[in-house]
Amino acid sequence: MVTVKAWCRVDLAGGTLDIWPLGLFHPQARTVNVAVDVAVTVELQPLPGGYRVRQGESVVEAGSAGELARQPDAALLGVAAAALDLPPFAAALASESPRGGGLGGSSAILIAFLAAAEVAFDRPRLPPDRQVALAHDLEARLMGLPTGIQDHYPAILGGALEIRPQPGGERVRRLAVDLDALGESLVVVYSGQSHFSAGNNWQIVRRRLEAEPEVTAHFEGIAAAAAELAPALEAGDLPRVGELMSREWSHRRLLAEGISTPVLEELLRAAAEAGAWGGKACGAGGGGCVAILTPPDRRTAVAAALERAGGRVLRARPVGTGLEIASD
Amino acid sequence: MVTVKAWCRVDLAGGTLDIWPLGLFHPQARTVNVAVDVAVTVELQPLPGGYRVRQGESVVEAGSAGELARQPDAALLGVAAAALDLPPFAAALASESPRGGGLGGSSAILIAFLAAAEVAFDRPRLPPDRQVALAHDLEARLMGLPTGIQDHYPAILGGALEIRPQPGGERVRRLAVDLDALGESLVVVYSGQSHFSAGNNWQIVRRRLEAEPEVTAHFEGIAAAAAELAPALEAGDLPRVGELMSREWSHRRLLAEGISTPVLEELLRAAAEAGAWGGKACGAGGGGCVAILTPPDRRTAVAAALERAGGRVLRARPVGTGLEIASD
């Protein structure tokens, strides 16, 4: 049995620009995010005779990888198993992220699964950039849509990262950040609304590719905020980071209908009233989680205000370590 | 002075599926093409004080790479120079391909330029897959649209190639083909209509990403034809290759309005009447060149029929060698 644990992430600024080729159009484009201790776990072992995927109450069984790929609850693993020609296995999946939470949980599960499969089936270990390319292509194949790369790097590497789309391939830089100090100020709250990122994202990608002026201008604003956020984060200027998250959100919420929702705006308003520096919805928005930065001495008050506004505050501390692999 | 010569290509089947992520949606997807001796040439030398790009009558001068990128006649080189932070240079470009010919000439020029810049400015030499990724990203940045990878590999490698999009990155295979025999049967004719591939391609990509059933079915047909064509080409079964090119075109022409034009159809009809095995438009269609396969003993008659139908037959013999670099 191989067990792999990987982290979800909170994106601080610049998401969606990680979907090719959008980031190439904005020279300042980058995605800044941080791994948090919202874990996903994959347990994997060979199982002669058939494929079985268990997650909570759901158990999916299939005679082939292709059949597995046609089961909604196990489709991503099935697509991966078919593409990699993996022999039968039993996999148990667990995620601490709320479903549709916007924390990149499903990509983290895929990354953990791919790493587990390398060990369980004695396949060559891919370096991070090839593993990310593989995972992101498998997701594109499953969804039939362009997908991004920002969820996979934190799952593999941990820590605070800057992911810059560049001609010829992304440059990934680990930011020198005091993660404990960031953790004192970071509050992640689940809105109770599940989201579906692919549909939202495609509408936005399409409008940017068609060069709609308003969408293009908002992406320029998102890229600029992300470019300012990375050095502010490294300088430990968290009030400024919070302000830039809010500025990023002021553009992002206008990219398409449905990214902003009344529940998300109410959470952001409640946090601001309780003294937070700023915040934004995680991932594609439209529900999911909200990330808030607050002065440490306002943290308890902000969390209470978020709960009163209907949110559920998650344990989500930044973590600097990457993927954990254990086998027995 | 560094001089680099690269080849244009004739695509036999499966184009457009090389535009990410389309090929991932069709498991049989591949692009089969062949380098032909329609050459492009780039001469490059450092030029202290400013950038100068000459192509035929056109001379563009600029004080910076960014300024060069804003000049339509030198934009792609300017985008490349800006992204790679290249110092000032003089470049002379030449292409034997008709403008808008659908033979991948502008990508071949970019590949030749990137190789020349590596030598002229003592930059590390990228392996083919990284060079292709770089070139294709630069083109996406310039056009603001997704772009493909099928034009770049023949320019670098020469020969007949099969380019398969796979999760994690394309697999490129050199096909074992008797290029002389293929040359006896291949006729490439210019329609006299210039085309613009990016606009055509984007409409098609968009419709496939939105899973329009008709477009999806035609891509499935294109992928299937390409999958059959590669082994037929390796077996030297050129009548079958011609038939598969025609079958590919029967799907491709229906992907969008404007891919098929009366002039293109007239050329294909004239060739068939003169005894050709089959054929299709090159690249994105909408004009440009048509590639025909014909029995060698019908070659003269087919060429004459194509000229009578208004086409201009090009010298375009398959070549097995790749990029040529000379410096003095």
PDB file of C-alpha atoms in Angstrom, chain B residues 95-223:
ATOM      1  CA  SER B  95      10.655  32.642 -47.859  1.00  0.00           C
ATOM      2  CA  GLU B  96      10.008  30.560 -50.948  1.00  0.00           C
ATOM      3  CA  SER B  97       6.435  29.957 -49.790  1.00  0.00           C
ATOM      4  CA  PRO B  98       3.663  32.104 -51.194  1.00  0.00           C
ATOM      5  CA  ARG B  99       2.381  34.449 -48.486  1.00  0.00           C
ATOM      6  CA  GLY B 100      -0.563  32.842 -46.696  1.00  0.00           C
ATOM      7  CA  GLY B 101       0.235  29.581 -48.467  1.00  0.00           C
ATOM      8  CA  GLY B 102      -0.738  27.302 -45.593  1.00  0.00           C
ATOM      9  CA  LEU B 103       2.712  25.689 -45.599  1.00  0.00           C
ATOM     10  CA  GLY B 104       3.706  26.938 -42.145  1.00  0.00           C
ATOM     11  CA  GLY B 105       6.187  29.449 -43.549  1.00  0.00           C
ATOM     12  CA  SER B 106       5.878  32.032 -40.791  1.00  0.00           C
ATOM     13  CA  SER B 107       6.482  29.413 -38.102  1.00  0.00           C
ATOM     14  CA  ALA B 108       9.483  28.123 -40.054  1.00  0.00           C
ATOM     15  CA  ILE B 109      10.889  31.660 -40.131  1.00  0.00           C
ATOM     16  CA  LEU B 110      10.430  31.954 -36.378  1.00  0.00           C
ATOM     17  CA  ILE B 111      12.170  28.621 -35.797  1.00  0.00           C
ATOM     18  CA  ALA B 112      15.047  29.689 -38.040  1.00  0.00           C
ATOM     19  CA  PHE B 113      15.267  33.034 -36.255  1.00  0.00           C
ATOM     20  CA  LEU B 114      15.343  31.426 -32.798  1.00  0.00           C
ATOM     21  CA  ALA B 115      18.107  29.055 -33.885  1.00  0.00           C
ATOM     22  CA  ALA B 116      20.057  31.933 -35.433  1.00  0.00           C
ATOM     23  CA  ALA B 117      19.682  34.004 -32.258  1.00  0.00           C
ATOM     24  CA  GLU B 118      21.043  31.148 -30.143  1.00  0.00           C
ATOM     25  CA  VAL B 119      24.221  31.138 -32.230  1.00  0.00           C
ATOM     26  CA  ALA B 120      24.560  34.885 -32.815  1.00  0.00           C
ATOM     27  CA  PHE B 121      24.062  35.759 -29.153  1.00  0.00           C
ATOM     28  CA  ASP B 122      25.701  32.709 -27.650  1.00  0.00           C
ATOM     29  CA  ARG B 123      22.562  31.505 -25.912  1.00  0.00           C
ATOM     30  CA  PRO B 124      22.104  27.896 -24.786  1.00  0.00           C
ATOM     31  CA  ARG B 125      20.715  25.685 -27.540  1.00  0.00           C
ATOM     32  CA  LEU B 126      17.223  24.440 -26.690  1.00  0.00           C
ATOM     33  CA  PRO B 127      16.228  20.868 -27.534  1.00  0.00           C
ATOM     34  CA  PRO B 128      13.515  20.591 -30.214  1.00  0.00           C
ATOM     35  CA  ASP B 129      10.551  20.210 -27.855  1.00  0.00           C
ATOM     36  CA  ARG B 130      11.525  23.300 -25.838  1.00  0.00           C
ATOM     37  CA  GLN B 131      12.188  25.283 -28.998  1.00  0.00           C
ATOM     38  CA  VAL B 132       8.749  24.318 -30.306  1.00  0.00           C
ATOM     39  CA  ALA B 133       7.085  25.257 -27.004  1.00  0.00           C
ATOM     40  CA  LEU B 134       8.831  28.628 -27.078  1.00  0.00           C
ATOM     41  CA  ALA B 135       7.913  29.379 -30.700  1.00  0.00           C
ATOM     42  CA  HIS B 136       4.301  28.353 -30.246  1.00  0.00           C
ATOM     43  CA  ASP B 137       3.944  30.501 -27.123  1.00  0.00           C
ATOM     44  CA  LEU B 138       5.446  33.501 -28.915  1.00  0.00           C
ATOM     45  CA  GLU B 139       2.930  33.054 -31.734  1.00  0.00           C
ATOM     46  CA  ALA B 140       0.070  32.756 -29.233  1.00  0.00           C
ATOM     47  CA  ARG B 141       1.250  35.967 -27.554  1.00  0.00           C
ATOM     48  CA  LEU B 142       1.433  37.801 -30.882  1.00  0.00           C
ATOM     49  CA  MET B 143      -1.940  36.635 -32.153  1.00  0.00           C
ATOM     50  CA  GLY B 144      -3.770  36.579 -28.840  1.00  0.00           C
ATOM     51  CA  LEU B 145      -5.080  33.129 -29.704  1.00  0.00           C
ATOM     52  CA  PRO B 146      -4.253  29.452 -29.182  1.00  0.00           C
ATOM     53  CA  THR B 147      -1.766  28.174 -31.749  1.00  0.00           C
ATOM     54  CA  GLY B 148      -0.533  24.751 -32.834  1.00  0.00           C
ATOM     55  CA  ILE B 149       2.793  22.953 -32.947  1.00  0.00           C
ATOM     56  CA  GLN B 150       2.724  21.086 -36.244  1.00  0.00           C
ATOM     57  CA  ASP B 151       4.640  23.659 -38.291  1.00  0.00           C
ATOM     58  CA  HIS B 152       7.695  23.784 -36.059  1.00  0.00           C
ATOM     59  CA  TYR B 153       8.833  20.184 -35.911  1.00  0.00           C
ATOM     60  CA  PRO B 154       9.331  19.706 -39.672  1.00  0.00           C
ATOM     61  CA  ALA B 155      11.240  23.003 -39.759  1.00  0.00           C
ATOM     62  CA  ILE B 156      13.641  21.674 -37.125  1.00  0.00           C
ATOM     63  CA  LEU B 157      13.777  17.977 -37.946  1.00  0.00           C
ATOM     64  CA  GLY B 158      12.828  17.580 -41.604  1.00  0.00           C
ATOM     65  CA  GLY B 159      11.320  14.358 -42.913  1.00  0.00           C
ATOM     66  CA  ALA B 160       7.876  12.845 -42.492  1.00  0.00           C
ATOM     67  CA  LEU B 161       6.587  13.155 -38.938  1.00  0.00           C
ATOM     68  CA  GLU B 162       3.749  11.946 -36.772  1.00  0.00           C
ATOM     69  CA  ILE B 163       2.976  14.383 -33.946  1.00  0.00           C
ATOM     70  CA  ARG B 164       0.692  12.884 -31.300  1.00  0.00           C
ATOM     71  CA  PRO B 165      -0.791  15.064 -28.576  1.00  0.00           C
ATOM     72  CA  GLN B 166      -0.632  13.025 -25.376  1.00  0.00           C
ATOM     73  CA  PRO B 167      -1.300  13.908 -21.739  1.00  0.00           C
ATOM     74  CA  GLY B 168       1.973  15.378 -20.505  1.00  0.00           C
ATOM     75  CA  GLY B 169       3.221  16.502 -23.908  1.00  0.00           C
ATOM     76  CA  GLU B 170       3.347  15.545 -27.562  1.00  0.00           C
ATOM     77  CA  ARG B 171       5.163  12.468 -28.830  1.00  0.00           C
ATOM     78  CA  VAL B 172       6.932  13.073 -32.138  1.00  0.00           C
ATOM     79  CA  ARG B 173       7.917  10.139 -34.306  1.00  0.00           C
ATOM     80  CA  ARG B 174       9.893  10.223 -37.539  1.00  0.00           C
ATOM     81  CA  LEU B 175       8.043   8.031 -40.004  1.00  0.00           C
ATOM     82  CA  ALA B 176      10.032   5.565 -42.093  1.00  0.00           C
ATOM     83  CA  VAL B 177       8.980   6.844 -45.503  1.00  0.00           C
ATOM     84  CA  ASP B 178      10.584   6.622 -48.944  1.00  0.00           C
ATOM     85  CA  LEU B 179      10.671  10.372 -49.471  1.00  0.00           C
ATOM     86  CA  ASP B 180      11.792  10.100 -53.105  1.00  0.00           C
ATOM     87  CA  ALA B 181       8.831   7.890 -53.944  1.00  0.00           C
ATOM     88  CA  LEU B 182       6.520  10.260 -52.074  1.00  0.00           C
ATOM     89  CA  GLY B 183       8.017  13.126 -54.073  1.00  0.00           C
ATOM     90  CA  GLU B 184       7.167  11.367 -57.346  1.00  0.00           C
ATOM     91  CA  SER B 185       3.515  11.452 -56.320  1.00  0.00           C
ATOM     92  CA  LEU B 186       3.201  14.721 -54.413  1.00  0.00           C
ATOM     93  CA  VAL B 187       2.041  17.839 -56.231  1.00  0.00           C
ATOM     94  CA  VAL B 188       1.665  21.096 -54.303  1.00  0.00           C
ATOM     95  CA  VAL B 189      -0.262  23.849 -56.006  1.00  0.00           C
ATOM     96  CA  TYR B 190      -0.908  27.406 -54.877  1.00  0.00           C
ATOM     97  CA  SER B 191      -4.489  28.558 -55.270  1.00  0.00           C
ATOM     98  CA  GLY B 192      -3.614  32.228 -55.607  1.00  0.00           C
ATOM     99  CA  GLN B 193      -5.771  32.957 -52.555  1.00  0.00           C
ATOM    100  CA  SER B 194      -3.907  34.044 -49.446  1.00  0.00           C
ATOM    101  CA  HIS B 195      -5.433  32.779 -46.227  1.00  0.00           C
ATOM    102  CA  PHE B 196      -5.294  33.841 -42.571  1.00  0.00           C
ATOM    103  CA  SER B 197      -5.193  30.788 -40.373  1.00  0.00           C
ATOM    104  CA  ALA B 198      -5.601  32.235 -36.887  1.00  0.00           C
ATOM    105  CA  GLY B 199      -9.141  33.523 -37.354  1.00  0.00           C
ATOM    106  CA  ASN B 200     -10.365  30.332 -39.044  1.00  0.00           C
ATOM    107  CA  ASN B 201      -8.679  28.214 -36.418  1.00  0.00           C
ATOM    108  CA  TRP B 202     -10.142  30.093 -33.480  1.00  0.00           C
ATOM    109  CA  GLN B 203     -13.717  29.640 -34.685  1.00  0.00           C
ATOM    110  CA  ILE B 204     -13.080  25.924 -35.018  1.00  0.00           C
ATOM    111  CA  VAL B 205     -11.330  25.617 -31.675  1.00  0.00           C
ATOM    112  CA  ARG B 206     -14.156  27.496 -29.974  1.00  0.00           C
ATOM    113  CA  ARG B 207     -16.814  25.266 -31.500  1.00  0.00           C
ATOM    114  CA  ARG B 208     -14.930  22.126 -30.468  1.00  0.00           C
ATOM    115  CA  LEU B 209     -14.450  23.438 -26.917  1.00  0.00           C
ATOM    116  CA  GLU B 210     -18.159  24.104 -26.779  1.00  0.00           C
ATOM    117  CA  ALA B 211     -18.617  20.474 -27.859  1.00  0.00           C
ATOM    118  CA  GLU B 212     -20.760  21.251 -30.904  1.00  0.00           C
ATOM    119  CA  PRO B 213     -21.769  17.750 -32.023  1.00  0.00           C
ATOM    120  CA  GLU B 214     -21.137  18.256 -35.738  1.00  0.00           C
ATOM    121  CA  VAL B 215     -17.682  19.764 -35.248  1.00  0.00           C
ATOM    122  CA  THR B 216     -16.806  17.081 -32.712  1.00  0.00           C
ATOM    123  CA  ALA B 217     -17.828  14.343 -35.145  1.00  0.00           C
ATOM    124  CA  HIS B 218     -15.749  15.869 -37.940  1.00  0.00           C
ATOM    125  CA  PHE B 219     -12.696  16.038 -35.677  1.00  0.00           C
ATOM    126  CA  GLU B 220     -13.240  12.389 -34.842  1.00  0.00           C
ATOM    127  CA  GLY B 221     -13.205  11.677 -38.582  1.00  0.00           C
ATOM    128  CA  ILE B 222     -10.045  13.744 -39.060  1.00  0.00           C
ATOM    129  CA  ALA B 223      -8.298  11.929 -36.202  1.00  0.00           C
TER     130      ALA B 223
END
